[in-house]
Amino acid sequence: MIMKPSSLFITIYLVWSPLVRSSYLDYSDALSKSILFFEGQRSGFLPQDQRIGWRGNSGLSDGWMYNTDLTGGYYDAGDNVKFGFPMAFTTTMLAWSVIEFGDLMPPNELRNALVAVRWATDYLLKTVSQPNRIFVQVGDPNIDHSCWERPEDMDTARTVYAVDAPNPASDVAGETAAALAASSMAFRSVDPVYADTLLRSAVQAFQFADNFRGAYSDNANIRDGACPFYCDFSGYQDELLWGAAWLRRASQDNSYLSYLENNGKTLGADDNINEFGWDNKHAGLNVLVSKEVLEGNMYSLESYKASADSFMCTLIPDSSSSHIEYTPGGLIYKPGGSNLQHATTISFILLVYAKYLDPTSQTVDCGNVVVSPALLRMRAKKQVDYILGENQMGMSYMVGYSNYFPQRIHHRGSSLPAIRDHPEFIGCKEGSSYFNSTNPNPNVLVGAIVGGPGEDDVYGDDRDDFRQSEPTTYINAPFVGVLAYFAANPNPS
């Protein structure tokens, strides 16, 4: 781990002060680390330029049950399972980060971001490579979660979960279509041949999603593996609209425009669900589609923009329609686990919507208050600064950033000794002593953003408390774009 030099004064200030001042925040450093994190989550055969050196090859036989290659991709969090639903969403958000804010990234970080996208898309292409079949998961989470072992030592069942037509997987297939379509845009200028491959596969994935409608976790052979971890709790309809919206943007094909016009009401686009994440795409969908209304005068999609406006108003405490909960310290808070996923995704769409509003100098009418793009950006900045250390704990919730960050994250590879330090095999139950230890993790997963503090702004730094201490790819992915923006615009107006 490479740490920035800091004076003793700053170190003491970070540990003891109840509030860190944003003048100490280095968004460029945070951007680099937020991208580096993905290298720590890699599955498969690692390349020579792998920068997180305590990780090794893992999951090299994934797919053998189907006599197919399903190596690669990302472990979603601190375990050793490859869940297709959140991985596809992670990919979409990484690609969207590049699309909207890649031009603000230093060239080397843009390259690193594209490498992170491609590690996912190379895998997602494999999951949709067979006609009328989508591979949605590798690894039995119930068995995996009973072990505490390094991914490099995995000796648990690498069960492959596949959905064959006419069984439905509209959610995973729709999100995969979105991921591949968005990624085709990210790669369009640097690798047009690869971009074409991604777009073709996105079209096929969407056809599977739309032709065989239903939730993947409703399949009896999938349910026990997907639930309760990444069940489709909110329905599959949003992923159909989300996939169509990304295909429309990537291809400019009018058939997807018609799909959005004709299916919005029946698929719930008007439902004002105040959430955006791996399971619920409505808020992101409405922001994405609003671009056509704002920049292309596509008034047939006006209802999507109205819903986007409504969502923005819920985030403004002074608005009469505000009903997003905040901690006393100002962090967006939703009950459940991995709370910072809400802060990072919402920060991202705040910035994107502000960007879409800017060219025509539009504002959002929240009844008793008019919200400008500048105000949306300031709402996002408050979340970012909180995550990076401007909070009651004086703690950065990004591992390896600043001098005071979580030391005992819920992450197998980070908490167990690296193979280079302990080459002997560590079996399923043999890792328990490391899990139960109160010592800091021996391997620093630089850039990982943990689940974050509770509703009282308190963080216990406890490996056992996975809701607070476990990092996930879908917390980090939107933050890449957010940090790219603030690295280029540290004092936005």
mmCIF file with all atom_site columns, C-alpha atoms in Angstrom, residues 91-208:
data_model
loop_
_atom_site.group_PDB
_atom_site.id
_atom_site.type_symbol
_atom_site.label_atom_id
_atom_site.label_alt_id
_atom_site.label_comp_id
_atom_site.label_asym_id
_atom_site.label_entity_id
_atom_site.label_seq_id
_atom_site.pdbx_PDB_ins_code
_atom_site.Cartn_x
_atom_site.Cartn_y
_atom_site.Cartn_z
_atom_site.occupancy
_atom_site.B_iso_or_equiv
_atom_site.pdbx_formal_charge
_atom_site.auth_seq_id
_atom_site.auth_comp_id
_atom_site.auth_asym_id
_atom_site.auth_atom_id
_atom_site.pdbx_PDB_model_num
ATOM 1   C CA . THR A 1 91  ? -20.534 -3.112  -14.702 1.00 0.00 ? 91  THR A CA 1
ATOM 2   C CA . THR A 1 92  ? -23.287 -0.759  -15.844 1.00 0.00 ? 92  THR A CA 1
ATOM 3   C CA . MET A 1 93  ? -22.293 1.788   -13.216 1.00 0.00 ? 93  MET A CA 1
ATOM 4   C CA . LEU A 1 94  ? -18.580 1.545   -14.024 1.00 0.00 ? 94  LEU A CA 1
ATOM 5   C CA . ALA A 1 95  ? -19.357 2.058   -17.704 1.00 0.00 ? 95  ALA A CA 1
ATOM 6   C CA . TRP A 1 96  ? -21.746 4.942   -16.959 1.00 0.00 ? 96  TRP A CA 1
ATOM 7   C CA . SER A 1 97  ? -19.001 6.521   -14.847 1.00 0.00 ? 97  SER A CA 1
ATOM 8   C CA . VAL A 1 98  ? -16.692 6.408   -17.872 1.00 0.00 ? 98  VAL A CA 1
ATOM 9   C CA . ILE A 1 99  ? -19.372 7.664   -20.275 1.00 0.00 ? 99  ILE A CA 1
ATOM 10  C CA . GLU A 1 100 ? -20.290 10.712  -18.193 1.00 0.00 ? 100 GLU A CA 1
ATOM 11  C CA . PHE A 1 101 ? -17.019 11.569  -16.475 1.00 0.00 ? 101 PHE A CA 1
ATOM 12  C CA . GLY A 1 102 ? -14.260 9.663   -18.255 1.00 0.00 ? 102 GLY A CA 1
ATOM 13  C CA . ASP A 1 103 ? -13.137 12.806  -20.052 1.00 0.00 ? 103 ASP A CA 1
ATOM 14  C CA . LEU A 1 104 ? -12.361 14.310  -16.630 1.00 0.00 ? 104 LEU A CA 1
ATOM 15  C CA . MET A 1 105 ? -10.110 11.415  -15.602 1.00 0.00 ? 105 MET A CA 1
ATOM 16  C CA . PRO A 1 106 ? -6.332  11.517  -16.032 1.00 0.00 ? 106 PRO A CA 1
ATOM 17  C CA . PRO A 1 107 ? -5.449  9.285   -19.017 1.00 0.00 ? 107 PRO A CA 1
ATOM 18  C CA . ASN A 1 108 ? -3.913  6.555   -16.847 1.00 0.00 ? 108 ASN A CA 1
ATOM 19  C CA . GLU A 1 109 ? -6.990  6.395   -14.608 1.00 0.00 ? 109 GLU A CA 1
ATOM 20  C CA . LEU A 1 110 ? -9.324  6.307   -17.595 1.00 0.00 ? 110 LEU A CA 1
ATOM 21  C CA . ARG A 1 111 ? -7.308  3.348   -18.838 1.00 0.00 ? 111 ARG A CA 1
ATOM 22  C CA . ASN A 1 112 ? -7.547  1.683   -15.407 1.00 0.00 ? 112 ASN A CA 1
ATOM 23  C CA . ALA A 1 113 ? -11.293 2.285   -15.331 1.00 0.00 ? 113 ALA A CA 1
ATOM 24  C CA . LEU A 1 114 ? -11.723 0.678   -18.752 1.00 0.00 ? 114 LEU A CA 1
ATOM 25  C CA . VAL A 1 115 ? -9.617  -2.277  -17.622 1.00 0.00 ? 115 VAL A CA 1
ATOM 26  C CA . ALA A 1 116 ? -11.989 -2.643  -14.653 1.00 0.00 ? 116 ALA A CA 1
ATOM 27  C CA . VAL A 1 117 ? -14.994 -2.554  -16.984 1.00 0.00 ? 117 VAL A CA 1
ATOM 28  C CA . ARG A 1 118 ? -13.469 -5.089  -19.338 1.00 0.00 ? 118 ARG A CA 1
ATOM 29  C CA . TRP A 1 119 ? -12.657 -7.557  -16.560 1.00 0.00 ? 119 TRP A CA 1
ATOM 30  C CA . ALA A 1 120 ? -16.412 -7.672  -15.995 1.00 0.00 ? 120 ALA A CA 1
ATOM 31  C CA . THR A 1 121 ? -17.613 -7.555  -19.612 1.00 0.00 ? 121 THR A CA 1
ATOM 32  C CA . ASP A 1 122 ? -15.292 -10.355 -20.716 1.00 0.00 ? 122 ASP A CA 1
ATOM 33  C CA . TYR A 1 123 ? -17.027 -12.487 -18.119 1.00 0.00 ? 123 TYR A CA 1
ATOM 34  C CA . LEU A 1 124 ? -20.545 -11.257 -18.880 1.00 0.00 ? 124 LEU A CA 1
ATOM 35  C CA . LEU A 1 125 ? -20.032 -12.118 -22.554 1.00 0.00 ? 125 LEU A CA 1
ATOM 36  C CA . LYS A 1 126 ? -19.402 -15.700 -21.453 1.00 0.00 ? 126 LYS A CA 1
ATOM 37  C CA . THR A 1 127 ? -22.647 -15.767 -19.451 1.00 0.00 ? 127 THR A CA 1
ATOM 38  C CA . VAL A 1 128 ? -24.753 -15.023 -22.548 1.00 0.00 ? 128 VAL A CA 1
ATOM 39  C CA . SER A 1 129 ? -22.677 -16.900 -25.128 1.00 0.00 ? 129 SER A CA 1
ATOM 40  C CA . GLN A 1 130 ? -25.091 -19.843 -25.478 1.00 0.00 ? 130 GLN A CA 1
ATOM 41  C CA . PRO A 1 131 ? -28.466 -19.429 -27.224 1.00 0.00 ? 131 PRO A CA 1
ATOM 42  C CA . ASN A 1 132 ? -31.487 -19.184 -24.918 1.00 0.00 ? 132 ASN A CA 1
ATOM 43  C CA . ARG A 1 133 ? -29.373 -19.628 -21.802 1.00 0.00 ? 133 ARG A CA 1
ATOM 44  C CA . ILE A 1 134 ? -27.889 -17.227 -19.291 1.00 0.00 ? 134 ILE A CA 1
ATOM 45  C CA . PHE A 1 135 ? -25.480 -18.197 -16.540 1.00 0.00 ? 135 PHE A CA 1
ATOM 46  C CA . VAL A 1 136 ? -26.514 -16.177 -13.498 1.00 0.00 ? 136 VAL A CA 1
ATOM 47  C CA . GLN A 1 137 ? -24.172 -17.317 -10.730 1.00 0.00 ? 137 GLN A CA 1
ATOM 48  C CA . VAL A 1 138 ? -21.098 -19.388 -9.897  1.00 0.00 ? 138 VAL A CA 1
ATOM 49  C CA . GLY A 1 139 ? -20.660 -20.688 -6.359  1.00 0.00 ? 139 GLY A CA 1
ATOM 50  C CA . ASP A 1 140 ? -23.072 -21.990 -3.733  1.00 0.00 ? 140 ASP A CA 1
ATOM 51  C CA . PRO A 1 141 ? -23.349 -19.136 -1.228  1.00 0.00 ? 141 PRO A CA 1
ATOM 52  C CA . ASN A 1 142 ? -24.722 -21.295 1.566   1.00 0.00 ? 142 ASN A CA 1
ATOM 53  C CA . ILE A 1 143 ? -21.650 -23.524 1.459   1.00 0.00 ? 143 ILE A CA 1
ATOM 54  C CA . ASP A 1 144 ? -19.306 -20.625 0.771   1.00 0.00 ? 144 ASP A CA 1
ATOM 55  C CA . HIS A 1 145 ? -20.604 -18.595 3.700   1.00 0.00 ? 145 HIS A CA 1
ATOM 56  C CA . SER A 1 146 ? -19.962 -21.486 6.083   1.00 0.00 ? 146 SER A CA 1
ATOM 57  C CA . CYS A 1 147 ? -16.244 -21.161 5.295   1.00 0.00 ? 147 CYS A CA 1
ATOM 58  C CA . TRP A 1 148 ? -13.684 -18.455 5.896   1.00 0.00 ? 148 TRP A CA 1
ATOM 59  C CA . GLU A 1 149 ? -10.993 -19.129 3.309   1.00 0.00 ? 149 GLU A CA 1
ATOM 60  C CA . ARG A 1 150 ? -8.999  -17.310 0.674   1.00 0.00 ? 150 ARG A CA 1
ATOM 61  C CA . PRO A 1 151 ? -10.398 -17.389 -2.866  1.00 0.00 ? 151 PRO A CA 1
ATOM 62  C CA . GLU A 1 152 ? -7.091  -18.937 -3.910  1.00 0.00 ? 152 GLU A CA 1
ATOM 63  C CA . ASP A 1 153 ? -7.774  -21.892 -1.558  1.00 0.00 ? 153 ASP A CA 1
ATOM 64  C CA . MET A 1 154 ? -11.439 -22.440 -2.413  1.00 0.00 ? 154 MET A CA 1
ATOM 65  C CA . ASP A 1 155 ? -12.423 -26.078 -2.064  1.00 0.00 ? 155 ASP A CA 1
ATOM 66  C CA . THR A 1 156 ? -16.164 -25.504 -1.878  1.00 0.00 ? 156 THR A CA 1
ATOM 67  C CA . ALA A 1 157 ? -18.601 -26.450 -4.643  1.00 0.00 ? 157 ALA A CA 1
ATOM 68  C CA . ARG A 1 158 ? -18.400 -24.053 -7.589  1.00 0.00 ? 158 ARG A CA 1
ATOM 69  C CA . THR A 1 159 ? -22.021 -24.722 -8.461  1.00 0.00 ? 159 THR A CA 1
ATOM 70  C CA . VAL A 1 160 ? -23.111 -23.126 -11.726 1.00 0.00 ? 160 VAL A CA 1
ATOM 71  C CA . TYR A 1 161 ? -26.608 -21.640 -11.839 1.00 0.00 ? 161 TYR A CA 1
ATOM 72  C CA . ALA A 1 162 ? -28.067 -21.346 -15.337 1.00 0.00 ? 162 ALA A CA 1
ATOM 73  C CA . VAL A 1 163 ? -31.476 -20.280 -16.634 1.00 0.00 ? 163 VAL A CA 1
ATOM 74  C CA . ASP A 1 164 ? -32.666 -21.891 -19.871 1.00 0.00 ? 164 ASP A CA 1
ATOM 75  C CA . ALA A 1 165 ? -35.571 -20.580 -21.920 1.00 0.00 ? 165 ALA A CA 1
ATOM 76  C CA . PRO A 1 166 ? -38.494 -20.519 -21.526 1.00 0.00 ? 166 PRO A CA 1
ATOM 77  C CA . ASN A 1 167 ? -37.646 -20.089 -17.847 1.00 0.00 ? 167 ASN A CA 1
ATOM 78  C CA . PRO A 1 168 ? -37.379 -16.374 -17.023 1.00 0.00 ? 168 PRO A CA 1
ATOM 79  C CA . ALA A 1 169 ? -34.411 -14.241 -16.003 1.00 0.00 ? 169 ALA A CA 1
ATOM 80  C CA . SER A 1 170 ? -35.601 -10.799 -17.066 1.00 0.00 ? 170 SER A CA 1
ATOM 81  C CA . ASP A 1 171 ? -33.811 -9.070  -14.206 1.00 0.00 ? 171 ASP A CA 1
ATOM 82  C CA . VAL A 1 172 ? -30.336 -10.550 -14.704 1.00 0.00 ? 172 VAL A CA 1
ATOM 83  C CA . ALA A 1 173 ? -30.624 -10.647 -18.505 1.00 0.00 ? 173 ALA A CA 1
ATOM 84  C CA . GLY A 1 174 ? -32.010 -7.098  -18.600 1.00 0.00 ? 174 GLY A CA 1
ATOM 85  C CA . GLU A 1 175 ? -29.235 -5.796  -16.365 1.00 0.00 ? 175 GLU A CA 1
ATOM 86  C CA . THR A 1 176 ? -26.653 -7.716  -18.409 1.00 0.00 ? 176 THR A CA 1
ATOM 87  C CA . ALA A 1 177 ? -28.050 -6.085  -21.548 1.00 0.00 ? 177 ALA A CA 1
ATOM 88  C CA . ALA A 1 178 ? -27.706 -2.692  -19.863 1.00 0.00 ? 178 ALA A CA 1
ATOM 89  C CA . ALA A 1 179 ? -24.142 -3.475  -18.780 1.00 0.00 ? 179 ALA A CA 1
ATOM 90  C CA . LEU A 1 180 ? -23.031 -4.607  -22.225 1.00 0.00 ? 180 LEU A CA 1
ATOM 91  C CA . ALA A 1 181 ? -24.763 -1.721  -24.001 1.00 0.00 ? 181 ALA A CA 1
ATOM 92  C CA . ALA A 1 182 ? -23.318 0.895   -21.649 1.00 0.00 ? 182 ALA A CA 1
ATOM 93  C CA . SER A 1 183 ? -19.882 -0.710  -21.926 1.00 0.00 ? 183 SER A CA 1
ATOM 94  C CA . SER A 1 184 ? -20.099 -0.616  -25.714 1.00 0.00 ? 184 SER A CA 1
ATOM 95  C CA . MET A 1 185 ? -20.346 3.171   -25.404 1.00 0.00 ? 185 MET A CA 1
ATOM 96  C CA . ALA A 1 186 ? -17.390 3.297   -23.019 1.00 0.00 ? 186 ALA A CA 1
ATOM 97  C CA . PHE A 1 187 ? -15.233 1.345   -25.495 1.00 0.00 ? 187 PHE A CA 1
ATOM 98  C CA . ARG A 1 188 ? -16.574 2.881   -28.708 1.00 0.00 ? 188 ARG A CA 1
ATOM 99  C CA . SER A 1 189 ? -13.701 5.316   -29.288 1.00 0.00 ? 189 SER A CA 1
ATOM 100 C CA . VAL A 1 190 ? -10.842 3.109   -28.080 1.00 0.00 ? 190 VAL A CA 1
ATOM 101 C CA . ASP A 1 191 ? -11.860 -0.368  -29.332 1.00 0.00 ? 191 ASP A CA 1
ATOM 102 C CA . PRO A 1 192 ? -14.749 -0.185  -31.809 1.00 0.00 ? 192 PRO A CA 1
ATOM 103 C CA . VAL A 1 193 ? -14.559 -3.901  -32.668 1.00 0.00 ? 193 VAL A CA 1
ATOM 104 C CA . TYR A 1 194 ? -14.985 -4.862  -29.014 1.00 0.00 ? 194 TYR A CA 1
ATOM 105 C CA . ALA A 1 195 ? -17.744 -2.264  -28.700 1.00 0.00 ? 195 ALA A CA 1
ATOM 106 C CA . ASP A 1 196 ? -19.618 -3.916  -31.576 1.00 0.00 ? 196 ASP A CA 1
ATOM 107 C CA . THR A 1 197 ? -19.295 -7.316  -29.888 1.00 0.00 ? 197 THR A CA 1
ATOM 108 C CA . LEU A 1 198 ? -20.679 -5.910  -26.657 1.00 0.00 ? 198 LEU A CA 1
ATOM 109 C CA . LEU A 1 199 ? -23.617 -4.266  -28.402 1.00 0.00 ? 199 LEU A CA 1
ATOM 110 C CA . ARG A 1 200 ? -24.547 -7.404  -30.345 1.00 0.00 ? 200 ARG A CA 1
ATOM 111 C CA . SER A 1 201 ? -24.544 -9.444  -27.149 1.00 0.00 ? 201 SER A CA 1
ATOM 112 C CA . ALA A 1 202 ? -26.554 -6.743  -25.382 1.00 0.00 ? 202 ALA A CA 1
ATOM 113 C CA . VAL A 1 203 ? -29.276 -7.054  -28.026 1.00 0.00 ? 203 VAL A CA 1
ATOM 114 C CA . GLN A 1 204 ? -29.402 -10.836 -27.571 1.00 0.00 ? 204 GLN A CA 1
ATOM 115 C CA . ALA A 1 205 ? -29.479 -10.570 -23.780 1.00 0.00 ? 205 ALA A CA 1
ATOM 116 C CA . PHE A 1 206 ? -32.360 -8.107  -23.971 1.00 0.00 ? 206 PHE A CA 1
ATOM 117 C CA . GLN A 1 207 ? -34.318 -10.391 -26.283 1.00 0.00 ? 207 GLN A CA 1
ATOM 118 C CA . PHE A 1 208 ? -33.981 -13.188 -23.731 1.00 0.00 ? 208 PHE A CA 1
#
